Coordinates of C-alpha atoms in Angstrom, one line a residue:
X1 CA -47.3 43.0 -10.5
X2 CA -45.1 40.0 -12.5
X3 CA -44.2 36.9 -11.8
X4 CA -41.1 37.5 -10.6
X5 CA -41.2 40.6 -8.2
X6 CA -44.2 38.6 -6.7
X7 CA -41.0 35.5 -5.9
X8 CA -38.7 37.9 -5.3
X9 CA -41.2 39.7 -2.7
X10 CA -41.8 36.2 -1.0
X11 CA -38.0 35.3 -1.3
X12 CA -37.3 35.0 2.8
X13 CA -40.3 33.2 3.4
X14 CA -39.9 29.3 3.6
X15 CA -42.3 26.4 3.8
X16 CA -45.4 29.2 3.2
X17 CA -48.3 28.0 2.1
X18 CA -50.6 30.8 2.2
X19 CA -50.7 33.5 -0.2
X20 CA -50.9 37.6 -0.1
X21 CA -53.8 38.1 -1.9
X22 CA -56.5 41.6 -1.4
X23 CA -58.2 39.4 1.1
X24 CA -55.3 38.8 3.4
X25 CA -53.3 35.6 4.0
X26 CA -54.9 33.0 2.6
X27 CA -54.0 28.5 2.9
X28 CA -56.2 27.1 0.5
X29 CA -59.7 25.6 3.1
X30 CA -59.9 21.6 3.7
X31 CA -63.6 21.7 2.2
X32 CA -63.7 19.0 0.1
X33 CA -65.4 21.2 -2.3
X34 CA -63.8 24.0 -3.7
X35 CA -64.0 26.7 -2.3
X36 CA -64.1 30.8 -2.9
X37 CA -61.3 30.8 -0.5
X38 CA -59.1 28.7 -2.8
X39 CA -59.6 30.2 -5.8
X40 CA -58.0 33.6 -3.9
X41 CA -54.8 31.4 -3.0
X42 CA -54.7 29.2 -6.2
X43 CA -54.3 33.2 -7.7
X44 CA -52.3 35.1 -5.2
X45 CA -52.1 38.4 -4.7
X46 CA -53.5 39.4 -8.5
X47 CA -56.4 37.3 -7.8
X48 CA -59.2 40.5 -8.7
X49 CA -57.1 41.9 -11.6
X50 CA -56.8 38.0 -13.6
X51 CA -60.0 37.3 -13.2
X52 CA -61.3 41.0 -14.4
X53 CA -58.9 41.2 -17.7
X54 CA -60.6 37.7 -18.4
X55 CA -64.2 38.6 -17.8
X56 CA -64.5 35.8 -15.0
X57 CA -65.4 35.4 -11.5
X58 CA -65.3 33.5 -8.8
X59 CA -67.8 31.4 -8.8
X60 CA -67.8 31.1 -13.1
X61 CA -64.1 29.6 -11.6
X62 CA -65.6 26.8 -9.7
X63 CA -68.5 26.6 -11.8
X64 CA -66.0 25.7 -14.9
X65 CA -63.3 23.5 -12.6
X66 CA -66.0 21.4 -11.7
X67 CA -67.6 20.9 -14.9
X68 CA -67.2 17.1 -16.4
X69 CA -64.4 18.1 -18.8
X70 CA -62.2 19.5 -16.4
X71 CA -60.1 16.2 -14.8
X72 CA -58.9 16.3 -11.3
X73 CA -57.1 13.4 -9.6
X74 CA -59.3 12.2 -6.8
X75 CA -58.3 12.7 -3.4
X76 CA -56.0 9.5 -1.6
X77 CA -57.2 9.1 2.2
X78 CA -53.1 8.0 3.2
X79 CA -52.8 4.5 4.6
X80 CA -52.8 4.6 8.8
X81 CA -55.0 7.0 10.0
X82 CA -57.0 4.6 11.6
X83 CA -54.1 2.7 13.0
X84 CA -54.3 3.9 16.3
X85 CA -56.9 1.3 17.3
X86 CA -56.0 1.9 21.2
X87 CA -57.3 5.1 21.4
X88 CA -61.1 5.9 22.2
X89 CA -63.7 5.6 19.1
X90 CA -64.2 9.8 19.8
X91 CA -59.8 10.2 19.6
X92 CA -59.9 8.3 16.8
X93 CA -63.3 10.0 14.5
X94 CA -60.8 12.7 15.4
X95 CA -58.3 11.8 14.9
X96 CA -59.6 10.9 11.6
X97 CA -60.7 13.5 10.8
X98 CA -57.8 15.6 11.0
X99 CA -56.2 13.3 8.6
X100 CA -59.0 14.3 6.1
X101 CA -58.7 17.9 6.9
X102 CA -54.8 17.9 5.8
X103 CA -54.6 15.4 3.1
X104 CA -57.4 17.9 1.2
X105 CA -55.0 20.6 1.7
X106 CA -52.3 18.9 0.4
X107 CA -54.1 17.7 -2.4
X108 CA -55.7 21.4 -3.4
X109 CA -52.4 23.2 -3.3
X110 CA -51.0 20.0 -5.1
X111 CA -53.3 20.3 -7.8
X112 CA -55.9 23.0 -7.9
X113 CA -53.5 25.3 -9.1
X114 CA -53.2 23.1 -11.8
X115 CA -56.6 23.3 -12.9
X116 CA -57.5 27.2 -12.2
X117 CA -54.8 28.0 -15.1
X118 CA -56.0 25.3 -17.8
X119 CA -59.6 26.8 -17.3
X120 CA -58.7 30.6 -17.8
X121 CA -56.4 29.8 -20.4
X122 CA -59.6 27.6 -21.9
X123 CA -62.2 30.9 -21.3
X124 CA -59.6 33.8 -22.5
X125 CA -57.2 31.6 -25.0
X126 CA -54.6 31.6 -22.9
X127 CA -54.0 35.2 -22.2
X128 CA -51.4 36.3 -19.7
X129 CA -52.9 37.1 -17.1
X130 CA -53.2 33.2 -16.5
X131 CA -50.0 32.8 -17.7
X132 CA -48.1 34.7 -15.3
X133 CA -49.1 32.0 -12.9
X134 CA -46.6 29.0 -15.5
X135 CA -43.2 29.8 -13.6
X136 CA -40.0 29.2 -15.2
X137 CA -37.8 27.8 -13.1
X138 CA -34.0 26.6 -14.4
X139 CA -33.3 23.1 -12.5
X140 CA -29.4 22.2 -12.6
X141 CA -28.3 18.8 -12.0
X142 CA -24.8 17.7 -11.4
X143 CA -24.6 20.5 -13.6
X144 CA -26.6 19.2 -16.2
X145 CA -29.3 22.7 -16.7
X146 CA -33.1 22.0 -17.9
X147 CA -35.8 24.5 -17.7
X148 CA -39.1 23.3 -15.7
X149 CA -42.2 25.0 -15.7
X150 CA -44.3 24.9 -12.7
X151 CA -47.1 26.1 -10.9
X152 CA -45.5 25.4 -7.5
X153 CA -44.6 27.8 -4.9
X154 CA -41.5 26.2 -3.6
X155 CA -38.8 24.4 -4.5
X156 CA -39.6 21.2 -3.1
X157 CA -43.2 21.8 -5.6
X158 CA -40.9 22.6 -8.7
X159 CA -39.3 19.5 -8.5
X160 CA -41.5 17.6 -8.4
X161 CA -43.9 19.3 -10.9
X162 CA -40.4 17.9 -12.2
X163 CA -40.2 14.4 -12.1
X164 CA -37.6 15.0 -9.4
X165 CA -37.1 13.9 -6.1
X166 CA -34.4 14.2 -3.5
X167 CA -32.4 11.6 -1.2
X168 CA -30.9 11.8 2.1
X169 CA -27.1 12.5 1.0
X170 CA -28.2 15.1 -1.4
X171 CA -27.2 19.2 -1.9
X172 CA -29.8 21.8 -2.7
X173 CA -30.1 25.2 -3.0
X174 CA -31.9 26.8 -1.9
X175 CA -33.8 24.3 0.4
X176 CA -37.4 22.2 -0.8
X177 CA -39.6 24.4 1.4
X178 CA -37.8 28.0 -0.3
X179 CA -40.0 30.0 -2.2
X180 CA -39.6 30.2 -5.4
X181 CA -40.0 32.4 -8.7
X182 CA -40.1 32.7 -12.6
X183 CA -36.5 33.0 -13.0
X184 CA -35.3 31.6 -10.4
X185 CA -32.2 28.3 -10.1
X186 CA -32.8 25.4 -8.9
X187 CA -29.6 22.7 -7.9
X188 CA -29.4 19.3 -7.1
X189 CA -25.9 18.0 -6.6
X190 CA -26.5 13.8 -6.2
X191 CA -25.0 11.8 -3.8
X192 CA -22.8 8.7 -4.9
X193 CA -21.3 6.0 -2.5
X194 CA -17.7 6.1 -3.9
X195 CA -15.9 2.8 -1.7
X196 CA -12.1 3.8 -1.9
X197 CA -9.6 0.9 -1.4
X198 CA -6.3 2.2 -1.4
X199 CA -3.2 -0.6 -0.9
X200 CA -6.0 -3.4 0.5
X201 CA -7.4 -0.5 3.2
X202 CA -11.7 0.0 2.6
X203 CA -13.5 2.9 3.3
X204 CA -17.2 3.8 2.0
X205 CA -18.0 7.7 2.3
X206 CA -20.1 10.1 0.3
X207 CA -19.2 12.4 -2.5
X208 CA -21.4 15.1 -4.5
X209 CA -18.9 14.6 -7.7
X210 CA -19.5 13.6 -11.0
X211 CA -15.9 12.7 -12.1
X212 CA -13.3 10.2 -9.7
X213 CA -11.1 14.0 -9.5
X214 CA -13.3 15.8 -7.5
X215 CA -14.6 13.2 -5.6
X216 CA -10.8 12.7 -4.5
X217 CA -10.5 16.1 -3.8
X218 CA -13.6 16.2 -1.5
X219 CA -12.0 13.8 0.5
X220 CA -8.9 15.0 1.1
X221 CA -7.1 12.7 -1.1
X222 CA -6.1 15.0 -4.0
X223 CA -2.5 14.3 -4.1
X224 CA -3.1 10.6 -4.2
X225 CA -2.1 9.8 -7.4
X226 CA 1.4 9.8 -7.5
X227 CA 3.9 9.5 -10.4
X228 CA 3.5 5.6 -10.6
X229 CA 0.5 5.0 -8.3
X230 CA -1.7 2.3 -9.9
X231 CA -5.7 3.6 -10.1
X232 CA -8.8 1.7 -11.3
X233 CA -10.4 4.2 -12.9
X234 CA -8.2 7.5 -14.2
X235 CA -9.2 10.8 -12.0
X236 CA -11.9 11.6 -15.3
X237 CA -12.9 9.2 -15.0
X238 CA -17.8 9.6 -14.3
X239 CA -18.7 8.1 -11.2
X240 CA -22.4 6.7 -11.8
X241 CA -25.3 7.4 -9.4
X242 CA -25.3 4.4 -8.2
X243 CA -21.6 4.1 -6.7
X244 CA -18.0 2.8 -7.7
X245 CA -16.0 1.1 -6.3
X246 CA -12.3 2.3 -6.8
X247 CA -8.8 0.7 -6.5
X248 CA -5.3 2.4 -5.8
X249 CA -1.9 1.1 -5.0
X250 CA 0.7 3.1 -4.2
X251 CA 4.1 2.9 -6.0
X252 CA 6.6 1.2 -3.3
X253 CA 10.5 0.9 -2.6
X254 CA 11.2 -3.1 -2.0
X255 CA 14.5 -4.8 -0.9
X256 CA 13.9 -8.5 -2.3
X257 CA 16.3 -11.1 -0.7
X258 CA 15.6 -13.8 -2.7
X259 CA 17.5 -16.9 -1.2
X260 CA 20.9 -16.9 -2.0
X261 CA 21.3 -14.0 -4.4
X262 CA 22.4 -10.5 -3.9
X263 CA 19.5 -8.3 -2.7
X264 CA 17.5 -5.9 -4.9
X265 CA 15.9 -2.5 -5.0
X266 CA 12.7 -2.7 -6.5
X267 CA 9.8 -0.8 -7.2
X268 CA 6.1 -1.8 -7.2
X269 CA 2.1 -1.4 -6.7
X270 CA 1.3 -4.7 -5.0
X271 CA -0.4 -4.8 -1.4
X272 CA 0.7 -7.8 -0.8
X273 CA 3.9 -10.1 -0.8
X274 CA 1.9 -13.0 -2.7
X275 CA 1.1 -10.2 -5.3
X276 CA 4.2 -9.6 -5.7
X277 CA 5.0 -12.3 -6.5
X278 CA 3.4 -12.9 -9.0
X279 CA 4.2 -9.6 -10.9
X280 CA 7.7 -10.7 -11.3
X281 CA 7.2 -14.0 -11.4
X282 CA 8.6 -15.5 -8.9
X283 CA 8.0 -18.9 -7.5
X284 CA 8.3 -21.1 -4.0
X285 CA 8.8 -25.0 -4.9
X286 CA 7.2 -27.3 -1.8
X287 CA 10.3 -26.6 0.5
X288 CA 10.4 -22.3 0.0
X289 CA 8.8 -19.9 2.3
X290 CA 8.2 -15.8 1.9
X291 CA 8.8 -14.5 5.4
X292 CA 5.6 -13.8 7.0
X293 CA 3.3 -15.9 5.3
X294 CA 2.1 -14.7 1.3
X295 CA -0.4 -12.2 3.2
X296 CA 1.8 -9.4 4.2
X297 CA 0.7 -6.3 2.8
X298 CA 3.9 -4.3 1.5
X299 CA 4.9 -0.7 2.2
X300 CA 6.7 1.5 1.3
X301 CA 10.8 0.7 2.2
X302 CA 9.7 -3.5 2.7
X303 CA 11.7 -6.3 2.9
X304 CA 11.1 -9.6 0.7
X305 CA 12.9 -12.6 2.0
X306 CA 12.6 -15.9 0.5
X307 CA 14.0 -19.0 2.1
X308 CA 15.2 -21.5 -1.0
X309 CA 15.2 -24.9 0.1
X310 CA 16.5 -27.5 -2.1
X311 CA 16.8 -31.2 -2.0
X312 CA 19.3 -32.6 -4.7
X313 CA 21.3 -36.4 -4.9
X314 CA 24.8 -36.2 -5.0
X315 CA 26.7 -39.2 -6.3
X316 CA 30.4 -39.7 -5.2
X317 CA 33.3 -41.8 -5.3
X318 CA 34.8 -42.4 -1.2
X319 CA 37.7 -44.8 0.0
X320 CA 36.7 -47.2 2.2
X321 CA 39.3 -48.0 5.1
X322 CA 41.4 -51.0 5.7
X323 CA 39.9 -52.8 8.8
X324 CA 42.1 -54.4 11.1
X325 CA 43.6 -58.1 11.6
X326 CA 44.8 -58.5 14.6
X327 CA 46.5 -61.7 15.6
X328 CA 48.8 -62.6 19.0
X329 CA 52.3 -63.0 19.0
X330 CA 53.8 -65.1 21.8
X331 CA 57.1 -63.3 20.3
X332 CA 56.2 -59.8 21.1
X333 CA 55.8 -58.6 24.6
X334 CA 52.3 -58.0 26.3
X335 CA 50.8 -54.3 25.6
X336 CA 53.3 -54.3 22.2
X337 CA 51.7 -54.4 18.9
X338 CA 52.8 -53.9 15.3
X339 CA 52.2 -53.2 12.0
X340 CA 53.2 -56.4 9.6
X341 CA 50.7 -55.2 6.7
X342 CA 49.4 -51.9 6.5
X343 CA 46.3 -53.2 4.1
X344 CA 45.0 -51.3 1.6
X345 CA 41.9 -49.0 0.9
X346 CA 39.0 -49.0 -0.6
X347 CA 36.8 -47.6 -2.9
X348 CA 32.3 -47.3 -3.0
X349 CA 30.2 -45.0 -4.9
X350 CA 28.1 -43.2 -2.2
X351 CA 24.2 -42.1 -3.1
X352 CA 23.5 -38.7 -0.3
X353 CA 20.1 -36.7 -0.7
X354 CA 21.5 -32.9 0.6
X355 CA 19.5 -30.5 1.4
X356 CA 20.6 -26.4 0.6
X357 CA 18.5 -23.3 2.5
X358 CA 19.7 -20.4 0.6
X359 CA 22.7 -22.0 -1.2
X360 CA 24.3 -23.4 2.4
X361 CA 24.1 -27.1 2.6
X362 CA 22.4 -28.2 5.9
X363 CA 21.7 -31.4 6.3
X364 CA 23.6 -34.7 4.2
X365 CA 21.4 -38.3 4.3
X366 CA 23.5 -41.0 2.8
X367 CA 20.5 -43.1 0.6
X368 CA 22.8 -46.0 -0.8
X369 CA 26.3 -47.3 -1.8
X370 CA 27.8 -49.6 -3.3
X371 CA 31.7 -51.4 -3.4
X372 CA 33.6 -50.9 -6.2
X373 CA 36.9 -52.1 -4.5
X374 CA 37.0 -54.0 -1.0
X375 CA 39.7 -53.1 1.2
X376 CA 42.2 -55.2 2.3
X377 CA 42.7 -55.9 5.9
X378 CA 45.5 -54.3 7.8
X379 CA 47.2 -56.9 9.8
X380 CA 48.7 -55.9 13.5
X381 CA 50.5 -58.2 16.1
X382 CA 49.4 -58.2 19.1
X383 CA 51.7 -59.1 21.6
X384 CA 51.0 -62.1 24.4
X385 CA 54.7 -62.5 25.9
X386 CA 54.8 -61.8 29.6
X387 CA 57.9 -59.1 30.3
X388 CA 60.3 -60.3 33.1
X389 CA 59.8 -59.3 36.5
X390 CA 62.0 -56.8 37.4
X391 CA 64.6 -57.2 40.1
X392 CA 63.4 -54.3 43.1
X393 CA 65.5 -55.0 45.8
X394 CA 63.5 -54.3 48.7
X395 CA 60.8 -52.5 47.6
X396 CA 58.9 -51.1 50.9
X397 CA 60.3 -47.4 50.7
X398 CA 57.9 -47.5 47.5
X399 CA 54.7 -49.1 48.9
X400 CA 55.5 -46.1 51.6
X401 CA 55.3 -44.1 48.5
X402 CA 52.0 -45.9 46.8
X403 CA 50.2 -45.9 49.8
X404 CA 50.4 -41.8 50.3
X405 CA 49.9 -41.4 46.8
X406 CA 47.2 -44.0 45.0
X407 CA 46.3 -45.8 48.6
X408 CA 47.9 -48.7 47.8
X409 CA 46.5 -49.9 44.6
X410 CA 49.0 -50.5 41.5
X411 CA 45.7 -50.6 40.0
X412 CA 44.1 -47.6 39.9
X413 CA 43.0 -45.1 36.6
X414 CA 42.5 -42.0 38.7
X415 CA 40.9 -40.9 35.6
X416 CA 43.4 -37.2 35.6
X417 CA 46.1 -38.7 33.9
X418 CA 48.0 -40.1 36.3
X419 CA 48.0 -43.7 36.7
X420 CA 49.1 -46.8 38.7
X421 CA 50.7 -47.0 42.3
X422 CA 52.9 -44.2 41.9
X423 CA 51.0 -42.3 39.7
X424 CA 53.0 -41.9 36.6
X425 CA 51.9 -40.1 33.6
X426 CA 52.0 -41.3 30.8
X427 CA 54.8 -39.2 29.1
X428 CA 56.8 -40.4 31.9
X429 CA 56.1 -43.7 31.6
X430 CA 57.1 -44.2 28.0
X431 CA 60.7 -42.2 28.7
X432 CA 62.1 -44.5 30.9
X433 CA 60.6 -47.4 29.0
X434 CA 57.6 -48.7 30.6
X435 CA 55.7 -48.8 27.1
X436 CA 57.8 -52.1 27.2
X437 CA 55.9 -53.5 29.9
X438 CA 52.9 -52.3 29.6
X439 CA 50.9 -49.9 27.3
X440 CA 49.8 -47.6 30.7
X441 CA 51.4 -48.1 34.5
X442 CA 48.0 -48.6 35.7
X443 CA 48.6 -52.2 34.2
X444 CA 52.1 -53.0 34.8
X445 CA 52.8 -54.5 37.8
X446 CA 53.9 -53.9 41.1
X447 CA 57.4 -54.4 40.9
X448 CA 57.7 -53.4 37.1
X449 CA 56.2 -50.0 37.9
X450 CA 58.9 -49.4 40.8
X451 CA 61.6 -51.0 38.1
X452 CA 60.6 -47.4 35.7
X453 CA 60.4 -45.7 39.3
X454 CA 64.1 -46.3 40.3
X455 CA 65.1 -45.1 36.8
X456 CA 62.9 -41.7 38.1
X457 CA 64.7 -42.0 40.5
X458 CA 68.4 -42.4 39.1
X459 CA 67.7 -39.6 36.9
X460 CA 67.3 -37.1 39.5
X461 CA 70.3 -37.6 41.2
X462 CA 68.7 -40.8 43.6
X463 CA 65.8 -38.4 45.3
X464 CA 62.5 -38.7 45.4
X465 CA 62.0 -35.2 43.9
X466 CA 60.1 -36.6 41.5
X467 CA 57.1 -37.3 44.3
X468 CA 57.9 -33.6 46.7
X469 CA 55.2 -34.6 49.1
X470 CA 54.6 -38.5 49.4
X471 CA 58.7 -39.1 48.4
X472 CA 58.8 -38.1 52.3
X473 CA 57.2 -41.5 52.4
X474 CA 59.9 -43.5 51.8

């Protein structure tokens, strides 16, 4: 029976260290010495035939293996076999004995088969029976194939002979405990840690891919590279075994509102407003601001608003109103004024600090001014001449009306547009010549107010209808 047929017959048996032999199922012994059981377990089902082919028996093989010319590594006692110091001496001794037995069996599985093969080749000069123990296995690591010659029975043993270890995030097929025969194939896919930063959002995953494109497919992101998308690594880029960080920035449609300028439609892969401004070489002045701040994350369809605030200095010529200069005039009735000289406006240069926001002036502050031409004063004559006291005859009827209208207070200003004892409004007062006495009715005397009231009464056909309520008191 060949080695490949042997493996096929045992392909369904996993995690097994014993061999089917003519003597039954044999595992390596836990005896520190090499025993007949160990030789039979190492040679497997065809042990007798293989030894007969080179004319050697079990005892001779044991003697040759124990000879000084055959190198075997020492049995290494694992650390920690005596760590449980709370157990009784008997329990600790039992645990130590069990640990030594298991260590011995593991050592024999790992090294004894090679030693037996070495001795048999030496005795037979490379006979076919000895070479049958050596398997040729194809090991595929991330698509790279290599041929490994091993005496191991399981996938794990073959990988160990090849110097390969399996990480927690690797994928191995078949499993480490599965038996493998001559011509078998082992596939190992290495796990790689991939940190993806998509538009500023980070997430880390483990992938079993050698190129970024395959990794994106495993992560369900195969369509992320739409036209215009920026990627820090091309899709056909190789992922190193130690992992990688890949940044992706998607294309976004943005509406830019920059100060007083018309809105502008643009595209960008920028993640934040700050990055966007840098991409389009837009700078902010000391008083300018981006709505929401510079760290706002942009999405497709977003708007970027920039408030432009500028401060400028403006110098302009302005007129100076003539100051009023009042002169008492004894020939002019009291309360009357007349302009003798209108004066002449002057000129001055005024410096302003003007603040504009988005093209519109929001404030103006006078900083300094310089008079170029002084104004000529406006001369106003103010009458001081007392108006003659009119002859009103018996004014008792008007006293009664005043008592009703204003409580008899001839100097009252109620603030409602009516003045004096008889409550004239300004328009009526001026229309009947009241301004000859005073600008407002309450500034005139009782007699002057009654004189104007008589004119109003005469204009109404001698009736008191201008005082519809209080006129009945006359």
